[in-house]
CSV table of N, CA, C and O in Angstrom, one decimal:
chain,number,residue,atom,x,y,z
F,1,GLY,N,78.9,82.5,85.7
F,1,GLY,CA,78.4,83.9,85.8
F,1,GLY,C,77.9,84.2,87.2
F,1,GLY,O,77.4,83.3,87.9
F,2,GLY,N,78.0,85.4,87.5
F,2,GLY,CA,77.5,85.8,88.8
F,2,GLY,C,78.5,86.6,89.6
F,2,GLY,O,79.7,86.7,89.2
F,3,GLY,N,78.0,87.1,90.7
F,3,GLY,CA,78.9,87.9,91.6
F,3,GLY,C,80.1,87.3,92.2
F,3,GLY,O,81.1,87.9,92.3
F,4,PHE,N,80.0,86.0,92.6
F,4,PHE,CA,81.1,85.4,93.3
F,4,PHE,C,82.3,85.3,92.4
F,4,PHE,O,83.4,85.7,92.8
F,5,PHE,N,82.2,84.8,91.2
F,5,PHE,CA,83.4,84.7,90.3
F,5,PHE,C,83.9,86.0,89.9
F,5,PHE,O,85.1,86.3,89.9
F,6,THR,N,83.0,87.0,89.7
F,6,THR,CA,83.4,88.3,89.3
F,6,THR,C,84.2,89.0,90.5
F,6,THR,O,85.2,89.6,90.3
F,7,ALA,N,83.7,88.7,91.7
F,7,ALA,CA,84.5,89.3,92.9
F,7,ALA,C,85.9,88.7,93.0
F,7,ALA,O,86.8,89.4,93.3
F,8,ILE,N,86.0,87.4,92.7
F,8,ILE,CA,87.3,86.8,92.8
F,8,ILE,C,88.2,87.4,91.7
F,8,ILE,O,89.4,87.8,91.9
F,9,CYS,N,87.7,87.6,90.5
F,9,CYS,CA,88.5,88.2,89.4
F,9,CYS,C,88.8,89.6,89.7
F,9,CYS,O,90.0,90.0,89.4
F,10,ASP,N,87.9,90.3,90.3
F,10,ASP,CA,88.2,91.7,90.7
F,10,ASP,C,89.3,91.8,91.7
F,10,ASP,O,90.1,92.7,91.7
F,11,SER,N,89.3,90.8,92.6
F,11,SER,CA,90.3,90.8,93.7
F,11,SER,C,91.7,90.2,93.3
F,11,SER,O,92.7,90.7,93.7
F,12,PHE,N,91.6,89.2,92.5
F,12,PHE,CA,92.9,88.4,92.2
F,12,PHE,C,93.2,88.4,90.8
F,12,PHE,O,94.3,87.8,90.4
F,13,GLY,N,92.4,88.8,89.9
F,13,GLY,CA,92.6,88.7,88.4
F,13,GLY,C,92.0,87.4,87.9
F,13,GLY,O,91.6,86.5,88.7
F,14,ARG,N,91.9,87.3,86.7
F,14,ARG,CA,91.3,86.1,86.1
F,14,ARG,C,92.3,84.9,86.2
F,14,ARG,O,93.4,85.0,85.8
F,15,PRO,N,91.8,83.8,86.8
F,15,PRO,CA,92.8,82.7,87.0
F,15,PRO,C,93.1,82.0,85.6
F,15,PRO,O,92.3,81.9,84.8
F,16,PRO,N,94.3,81.5,85.5
F,16,PRO,CA,94.6,80.6,84.4
F,16,PRO,C,93.9,79.3,84.5
F,16,PRO,O,93.6,78.8,85.6
F,17,VAL,N,93.5,78.8,83.3
F,17,VAL,CA,92.7,77.6,83.3
F,17,VAL,C,93.6,76.5,82.7
F,17,VAL,O,94.0,76.6,81.6
F,18,ARG,N,93.9,75.5,83.5
F,18,ARG,CA,94.6,74.3,83.1
F,18,ARG,C,93.6,73.3,82.5
F,18,ARG,O,92.5,73.1,83.1
F,19,HIS,N,94.0,72.7,81.4
F,19,HIS,CA,93.1,71.7,80.8
F,19,HIS,C,94.0,70.7,80.1
F,19,HIS,O,95.1,70.9,79.9
F,20,TRP,N,93.3,69.6,79.8
F,20,TRP,CA,94.0,68.5,79.0
F,20,TRP,C,93.2,68.4,77.7
F,20,TRP,O,92.0,68.4,77.7
F,21,THR,N,93.9,68.1,76.6
F,21,THR,CA,93.3,67.8,75.3
F,21,THR,C,93.3,66.3,75.2
F,21,THR,O,94.3,65.7,75.2
F,22,GLY,N,92.1,65.7,75.1
F,22,GLY,CA,92.0,64.3,75.1
F,22,GLY,C,92.5,63.7,73.7
F,22,GLY,O,92.2,64.3,72.7
F,23,VAL,N,93.2,62.7,73.8
F,23,VAL,CA,93.7,62.0,72.6
F,23,VAL,C,92.9,60.8,72.3
F,23,VAL,O,92.3,60.6,71.2
F,24,GLU,N,92.7,59.9,73.3
F,24,GLU,CA,91.9,58.7,73.1
F,24,GLU,C,91.6,58.1,74.5
F,24,GLU,O,92.3,58.3,75.4
F,25,ALA,N,90.4,57.4,74.5
F,25,ALA,CA,90.0,56.6,75.7
F,25,ALA,C,89.6,55.2,75.2
F,25,ALA,O,88.9,55.1,74.2
F,26,LEU,N,90.1,54.2,75.8
F,26,LEU,CA,89.8,52.8,75.4
F,26,LEU,C,89.3,52.0,76.6
F,26,LEU,O,89.7,52.1,77.7
F,27,ALA,N,88.4,51.1,76.3
F,27,ALA,CA,87.8,50.2,77.3
F,27,ALA,C,88.9,49.1,77.5
F,27,ALA,O,89.6,48.6,76.6
F,28,GLY,N,88.9,48.6,78.7
F,28,GLY,CA,89.8,47.5,79.1
F,28,GLY,C,88.9,46.2,79.2
F,28,GLY,O,87.7,46.3,79.1
F,29,PRO,N,89.5,45.1,79.5
F,29,PRO,CA,88.8,43.8,79.6
F,29,PRO,C,87.8,43.9,80.8
F,29,PRO,O,86.8,43.1,80.7
F,30,ASP,N,88.0,44.7,81.8
F,30,ASP,CA,87.1,44.8,82.9
F,30,ASP,C,86.2,46.0,82.9
F,30,ASP,O,85.8,46.5,84.0
F,31,ALA,N,85.9,46.6,81.7
F,31,ALA,CA,85.1,47.8,81.6
F,31,ALA,C,83.7,47.7,82.2
F,31,ALA,O,83.1,48.7,82.6
F,32,ASP,N,83.2,46.4,82.3
F,32,ASP,CA,81.9,46.3,82.9
F,32,ASP,C,81.9,46.1,84.4
F,32,ASP,O,80.9,45.9,85.1
F,33,LEU,N,83.1,46.0,85.0
F,33,LEU,CA,83.2,45.9,86.5
F,33,LEU,C,83.4,47.3,87.1
F,33,LEU,O,83.9,48.2,86.4
F,34,PRO,N,83.2,47.5,88.4
F,34,PRO,CA,83.4,48.8,89.0
F,34,PRO,C,84.9,49.1,89.0
F,34,PRO,O,85.7,48.2,89.2
F,35,ALA,N,85.2,50.4,88.9
F,35,ALA,CA,86.6,50.8,89.0
F,35,ALA,C,86.9,51.0,90.5
F,35,ALA,O,86.1,51.6,91.2
F,36,MET,N,88.0,50.4,91.0
F,36,MET,CA,88.4,50.5,92.4
F,36,MET,C,89.6,51.3,92.6
F,36,MET,O,89.8,51.8,93.7
F,37,SER,N,90.4,51.5,91.6
F,37,SER,CA,91.6,52.3,91.8
F,37,SER,C,91.9,53.0,90.5
F,37,SER,O,91.4,52.7,89.4
F,38,ALA,N,92.8,54.0,90.5
F,38,ALA,CA,93.2,54.7,89.3
F,38,ALA,C,94.7,55.1,89.4
F,38,ALA,O,95.2,55.2,90.5
F,39,THR,N,95.3,55.3,88.3
F,39,THR,CA,96.7,55.8,88.2
F,39,THR,C,96.7,56.9,87.2
F,39,THR,O,96.0,56.9,86.2
F,40,LYS,N,97.6,57.9,87.5
F,40,LYS,CA,97.8,59.0,86.6
F,40,LYS,C,99.4,59.1,86.5
F,40,LYS,O,100.1,59.3,87.5
F,41,HIS,N,99.8,59.0,85.2
F,41,HIS,CA,101.3,59.1,85.0
F,41,HIS,C,101.5,60.2,84.0
F,41,HIS,O,100.8,60.2,82.9
F,42,THR,N,102.4,61.1,84.3
F,42,THR,CA,102.7,62.2,83.4
F,42,THR,C,104.2,62.1,82.9
F,42,THR,O,105.1,61.8,83.7
F,43,GLU,N,104.3,62.4,81.6
F,43,GLU,CA,105.7,62.4,81.1
F,43,GLU,C,105.8,63.7,80.2
F,43,GLU,O,104.9,64.0,79.4
F,44,ALA,N,106.9,64.3,80.3
F,44,ALA,CA,107.2,65.6,79.5
F,44,ALA,C,107.5,65.2,78.1
F,44,ALA,O,108.1,64.2,77.8
F,45,ILE,N,107.0,66.1,77.2
F,45,ILE,CA,107.4,66.0,75.8
F,45,ILE,C,108.6,67.0,75.7
F,45,ILE,O,108.4,68.2,76.0
F,46,ALA,N,109.8,66.6,75.2
F,46,ALA,CA,110.9,67.4,75.1
F,46,ALA,C,110.6,68.6,74.2
F,46,ALA,O,109.9,68.5,73.2
F,47,ARG,N,111.2,69.8,74.6
F,47,ARG,CA,110.9,71.0,73.8
F,47,ARG,C,111.4,71.0,72.4
F,47,ARG,O,110.9,71.6,71.5
F,48,ASP,N,112.5,70.2,72.1
F,48,ASP,CA,113.1,70.2,70.8
F,48,ASP,C,112.6,69.0,69.9
F,48,ASP,O,113.1,68.7,68.9
F,49,VAL,N,111.4,68.4,70.4
F,49,VAL,CA,110.9,67.3,69.6
F,49,VAL,C,109.5,67.6,69.1
F,49,VAL,O,108.7,68.3,69.8
F,50,ASP,N,109.2,67.3,67.9
F,50,ASP,CA,107.9,67.4,67.3
F,50,ASP,C,106.9,66.5,68.2
F,50,ASP,O,107.2,65.3,68.3
F,51,PRO,N,105.9,67.1,68.8
F,51,PRO,CA,105.0,66.3,69.7
F,51,PRO,C,104.3,65.1,69.0
F,51,PRO,O,103.9,64.2,69.7
F,52,SER,N,104.2,65.1,67.7
F,52,SER,CA,103.5,64.0,67.0
F,52,SER,C,104.1,62.7,67.3
F,52,SER,O,103.4,61.7,67.4
F,53,GLY,N,105.5,62.6,67.3
F,53,GLY,CA,106.1,61.3,67.6
F,53,GLY,C,105.9,60.8,69.0
F,53,GLY,O,105.4,59.6,69.1
F,54,PRO,N,106.1,61.6,70.1
F,54,PRO,CA,105.8,61.1,71.4
F,54,PRO,C,104.3,60.8,71.6
F,54,PRO,O,103.9,59.8,72.3
F,55,VAL,N,103.4,61.5,71.0
F,55,VAL,CA,102.0,61.2,71.1
F,55,VAL,C,101.7,59.9,70.4
F,55,VAL,O,100.9,59.1,71.0
F,56,ALA,N,102.2,59.6,69.3
F,56,ALA,CA,102.0,58.3,68.6
F,56,ALA,C,102.5,57.2,69.4
F,56,ALA,O,101.9,56.1,69.6
F,57,GLU,N,103.7,57.4,70.0
F,57,GLU,CA,104.3,56.3,70.9
F,57,GLU,C,103.4,56.1,72.2
F,57,GLU,O,103.1,55.0,72.6
F,58,ALA,N,102.9,57.2,72.7
F,58,ALA,CA,102.0,57.1,73.9
F,58,ALA,C,100.7,56.4,73.5
F,58,ALA,O,100.1,55.7,74.4
F,59,PHE,N,100.2,56.7,72.3
F,59,PHE,CA,99.0,56.0,71.9
F,59,PHE,C,99.2,54.5,71.8
F,59,PHE,O,98.3,53.7,72.3
F,60,GLU,N,100.3,54.0,71.4
F,60,GLU,CA,100.6,52.6,71.4
F,60,GLU,C,100.7,52.1,72.8
F,60,GLU,O,100.2,51.0,73.1
F,61,THR,N,101.3,52.8,73.7
F,61,THR,CA,101.4,52.5,75.1
F,61,THR,C,99.9,52.4,75.7
F,61,THR,O,99.6,51.4,76.5
F,62,LEU,N,99.1,53.3,75.3
F,62,LEU,CA,97.7,53.3,75.7
F,62,LEU,C,97.0,52.0,75.3
F,62,LEU,O,96.3,51.3,76.1
F,63,ARG,N,97.2,51.6,74.1
F,63,ARG,CA,96.6,50.3,73.6
F,63,ARG,C,97.1,49.1,74.4
F,63,ARG,O,96.3,48.2,74.7
F,64,THR,N,98.4,49.1,74.7
F,64,THR,CA,98.9,48.0,75.5
F,64,THR,C,98.4,48.0,76.9
F,64,THR,O,98.0,46.9,77.4
F,65,THR,N,98.3,49.2,77.5
F,65,THR,CA,97.8,49.3,78.8
F,65,THR,C,96.3,48.9,78.9
F,65,THR,O,95.9,48.1,79.8
F,66,ALA,N,95.5,49.3,77.9
F,66,ALA,CA,94.1,49.0,77.9
F,66,ALA,C,93.8,47.5,77.8
F,66,ALA,O,92.8,47.0,78.2
F,67,ALA,N,94.7,46.8,77.2
F,67,ALA,CA,94.5,45.3,77.1
F,67,ALA,C,95.0,44.5,78.3
F,67,ALA,O,94.7,43.3,78.3
F,68,ARG,N,95.6,45.1,79.3
F,68,ARG,CA,96.1,44.4,80.5
F,68,ARG,C,94.9,43.9,81.3
F,68,ARG,O,93.8,44.5,81.4
F,69,ASP,N,95.2,42.8,82.1
F,69,ASP,CA,94.2,42.3,83.1
F,69,ASP,C,94.0,43.4,84.1
F,69,ASP,O,94.8,44.2,84.4
F,70,ASP,N,92.8,43.4,84.6
F,70,ASP,CA,92.3,44.3,85.7
F,70,ASP,C,92.1,45.8,85.2
F,70,ASP,O,91.9,46.6,86.0
F,71,VAL,N,92.2,46.0,83.9
F,71,VAL,CA,92.0,47.4,83.4
F,71,VAL,C,90.5,47.6,83.1
F,71,VAL,O,89.9,46.9,82.3
F,72,HIS,N,90.0,48.6,83.8
F,72,HIS,CA,88.6,49.0,83.5
F,72,HIS,C,88.6,49.9,82.2
F,72,HIS,O,87.9,49.6,81.2
F,73,SER,N,89.5,50.9,82.1
F,73,SER,CA,89.6,51.7,81.0
F,73,SER,C,90.9,52.5,81.1
F,73,SER,O,91.5,52.7,82.2
F,74,ALA,N,91.3,53.1,80.0
F,74,ALA,CA,92.6,53.9,80.0
F,74,ALA,C,92.4,55.0,79.0
F,74,ALA,O,91.6,54.9,78.0
F,75,ALA,N,93.0,56.2,79.3
F,75,ALA,CA,92.9,57.3,78.5
F,75,ALA,C,94.2,58.0,78.4
F,75,ALA,O,95.1,57.9,79.3
F,76,LEU,N,94.4,58.8,77.3
F,76,LEU,CA,95.6,59.6,77.0
F,76,LEU,C,95.2,61.0,76.7
F,76,LEU,O,94.2,61.2,76.0
F,77,ALA,N,95.9,61.9,77.3
F,77,ALA,CA,95.6,63.4,77.1
F,77,ALA,C,97.0,64.1,76.9
F,77,ALA,O,98.0,63.6,77.4
F,78,VAL,N,96.9,65.3,76.4
F,78,VAL,CA,98.0,66.2,76.3
F,78,VAL,C,97.7,67.4,77.1
F,78,VAL,O,96.6,68.0,77.0
F,79,ASP,N,98.7,67.8,77.9
F,79,ASP,CA,98.6,69.1,78.7
F,79,ASP,C,99.3,70.1,77.8
F,79,ASP,O,100.5,70.2,77.8
F,80,PRO,N,98.6,71.0,77.1
F,80,PRO,CA,99.3,71.9,76.2
F,80,PRO,C,99.9,73.1,76.9
F,80,PRO,O,100.7,73.8,76.3
F,81,MET,N,99.7,73.3,78.2
F,81,MET,CA,100.3,74.4,78.9
F,81,MET,C,101.8,74.0,79.3
F,81,MET,O,102.7,74.8,79.2
F,82,ARG,N,101.9,72.7,79.6
F,82,ARG,CA,103.3,72.2,80.0
F,82,ARG,C,103.9,71.3,78.9
F,82,ARG,O,105.0,70.8,79.1
F,83,TRP,N,103.1,70.9,78.0
F,83,TRP,CA,103.5,69.9,76.9
F,83,TRP,C,103.9,68.6,77.6
F,83,TRP,O,105.0,68.1,77.4
F,84,ASP,N,102.9,68.1,78.4
F,84,ASP,CA,103.1,66.8,79.0
F,84,ASP,C,102.1,65.8,78.4
F,84,ASP,O,101.0,66.2,78.0
F,85,LEU,N,102.4,64.5,78.4
F,85,LEU,CA,101.5,63.5,78.1
F,85,LEU,C,101.0,63.0,79.4
F,85,LEU,O,101.7,62.8,80.4
F,86,VAL,N,99.7,62.8,79.5
F,86,VAL,CA,99.1,62.4,80.7
F,86,VAL,C,98.3,61.1,80.5
F,86,VAL,O,97.4,61.0,79.6
F,87,HIS,N,98.7,60.0,81.2
F,87,HIS,CA,98.1,58.7,81.0
F,87,HIS,C,97.2,58.4,82.3
F,87,HIS,O,97.7,58.5,83.4
F,88,PHE,N,96.0,58.1,82.0
F,88,PHE,CA,95.0,57.8,83.1
F,88,PHE,C,94.6,56.3,82.9
F,88,PHE,O,94.3,55.9,81.8
F,89,THR,N,94.6,55.6,84.0
F,89,THR,CA,94.1,54.2,83.9
F,89,THR,C,93.2,54.0,85.1
F,89,THR,O,93.5,54.3,86.3
F,90,LEU,N,92.0,53.4,84.8
F,90,LEU,CA,91.1,52.9,85.9
F,90,LEU,C,91.3,51.4,86.0
F,90,LEU,O,91.3,50.7,85.0
F,91,TRP,N,91.3,50.9,87.2
F,91,TRP,CA,91.6,49.5,87.5
F,91,TRP,C,90.4,48.9,88.2
F,91,TRP,O,89.8,49.5,89.1
F,92,SER,N,90.1,47.6,87.9
F,92,SER,CA,89.0,46.9,88.6
F,92,SER,C,89.5,46.3,89.9
F,92,SER,O,88.8,45.8,90.7
F,93,SER,N,90.8,46.4,90.2
F,93,SER,CA,91.4,45.9,91.4
F,93,SER,C,91.8,47.0,92.3
F,93,SER,O,92.2,48.1,91.8
F,94,PRO,N,91.9,46.8,93.6
F,94,PRO,CA,92.3,47.9,94.5
F,94,PRO,C,93.8,48.2,94.5
F,94,PRO,O,94.2,49.3,94.7
F,95,GLU,N,94.6,47.3,94.0
F,95,GLU,CA,96.0,47.5,93.9
F,95,GLU,C,96.4,47.1,92.5
F,95,GLU,O,96.4,45.9,92.1
F,96,PRO,N,96.8,48.1,91.6
F,96,PRO,CA,97.1,47.7,90.2
F,96,PRO,C,98.4,47.1,90.0
F,96,PRO,O,98.7,46.7,88.8
F,97,GLY,N,99.2,46.9,91.0
F,97,GLY,CA,100.5,46.2,90.7
F,97,GLY,C,101.5,47.3,90.4
F,97,GLY,O,101.4,48.5,90.7
F,98,ALA,N,102.6,46.8,89.8
F,98,ALA,CA,103.8,47.7,89.5
F,98,ALA,C,103.5,48.5,88.3
F,98,ALA,O,103.9,48.1,87.2
F,99,VAL,N,102.9,49.7,88.4
F,99,VAL,CA,102.7,50.6,87.3
F,99,VAL,C,103.2,52.0,87.7
F,99,VAL,O,103.1,52.3,88.8
F,100,PRO,N,103.7,52.7,86.7
F,100,PRO,CA,104.2,54.1,87.1
F,100,PRO,C,103.0,55.0,87.3
F,100,PRO,O,101.9,54.8,86.8
F,101,GLY,N,103.3,56.0,88.1
F,101,GLY,CA,102.3,57.1,88.3
F,101,GLY,C,101.8,57.2,89.8
F,101,GLY,O,102.1,56.4,90.6
F,102,THR,N,100.9,58.2,89.9
F,102,THR,CA,100.3,58.4,91.2
F,102,THR,C,99.1,57.5,91.3
F,102,THR,O,98.3,57.4,90.4
F,103,ARG,N,98.9,56.9,92.5
F,103,ARG,CA,97.7,56.0,92.7
F,103,ARG,C,96.6,56.7,93.5
F,103,ARG,O,96.9,57.5,94.4
F,104,TYR,N,95.4,56.3,93.1
F,104,TYR,CA,94.2,56.8,93.8
F,104,TYR,C,93.3,55.7,94.0
F,104,TYR,O,93.1,54.8,93.3
F,105,GLN,N,92.5,55.9,95.1
F,105,GLN,CA,91.4,54.9,95.4
F,105,GLN,C,90.2,55.6,94.8
F,105,GLN,O,89.9,56.8,95.0
F,106,VAL,N,89.4,54.8,94.1
F,106,VAL,CA,88.2,55.3,93.4
F,106,VAL,C,87.0,55.0,94.4
F,106,VAL,O,86.7,53.8,94.6
F,107,LEU,N,86.4,56.0,94.9
F,107,LEU,CA,85.3,55.8,95.8
F,107,LEU,C,83.9,55.9,95.0
F,107,LEU,O,83.0,55.2,95.4
F,108,HIS,N,83.9,56.6,93.9
F,108,HIS,CA,82.7,56.7,93.1
F,108,HIS,C,83.1,57.0,91.7
F,108,HIS,O,84.0,57.9,91.5
F,109,LEU,N,82.5,56.4,90.7
F,109,LEU,CA,82.7,56.8,89.3
F,109,LEU,C,81.4,57.0,88.7
F,109,LEU,O,80.6,56.1,88.6
F,110,SER,N,81.2,58.3,88.3
F,110,SER,CA,80.0,58.6,87.6
F,110,SER,C,80.1,58.1,86.1
F,110,SER,O,81.1,58.4,85.4
F,111,THR,N,79.2,57.3,85.7
F,111,THR,CA,79.3,56.6,84.4
F,111,THR,C,78.4,57.0,83.2
F,111,THR,O,78.5,56.3,82.2
F,112,PRO,N,77.5,58.0,83.4
F,112,PRO,CA,76.7,58.3,82.2
F,112,PRO,C,77.6,58.6,81.0
F,112,PRO,O,78.5,59.4,81.1
F,113,GLY,N,77.3,58.0,79.9
F,113,GLY,CA,78.1,58.3,78.7
F,113,GLY,C,79.4,57.6,78.5
F,113,GLY,O,80.0,57.7,77.5
F,114,THR,N,79.7,56.7,79.5
F,114,THR,CA,81.0,56.0,79.5
F,114,THR,C,81.0,55.1,78.3
F,114,THR,O,82.0,55.0,77.6
F,115,LYS,N,80.0,54.3,78.1
F,115,LYS,CA,80.0,53.3,77.0
F,115,LYS,C,80.2,54.0,75.6
F,115,LYS,O,80.9,53.6,74.8
F,116,HIS,N,79.5,55.2,75.5
F,116,HIS,CA,79.7,55.9,74.2
F,116,HIS,C,81.2,56.4,74.1
F,116,HIS,O,81.8,56.3,73.0
F,117,LEU,N,81.7,57.0,75.2
F,117,LEU,CA,83.1,57.5,75.2
F,117,LEU,C,84.1,56.4,74.8
F,117,LEU,O,85.0,56.6,74.1
F,118,LEU,N,83.8,55.2,75.3
F,118,LEU,CA,84.7,54.0,75.1
F,118,LEU,C,84.4,53.3,73.9
F,118,LEU,O,85.0,52.2,73.6
F,119,GLY,N,83.4,53.7,73.1
F,119,GLY,CA,83.1,53.1,71.8
F,119,GLY,C,82.4,51.7,72.0
F,119,GLY,O,82.6,50.8,71.2
F,120,ARG,N,81.6,51.6,73.0
F,120,ARG,CA,81.0,50.3,73.3
F,120,ARG,C,79.5,50.4,73.1
F,120,ARG,O,78.9,51.3,73.2
């Protein structure tokens, strides 16, 4: 609220808001270690397919990923604007090895509530 956002909306219109709907987040074997890198992998859900099937398959992939060595935590989300599955993985190593997706270096990870989120 306030003048700044109102001025932007007056000048350019209300911006569309992209968001992800969280499906699940799981702790990995290295959840108690600092996260040093991250990957984000996106895959489209075909338009002619009921999303429940691909989401269930992606959930199984999430469980497998979360159990891998060097995994801090892993999460799965759905982008309802594009109907994409979005896989996020935090790694305790600086180089996660051969995994699909865009790689990021983690410089800081704010962790309040992480144990609750990961069911720990």
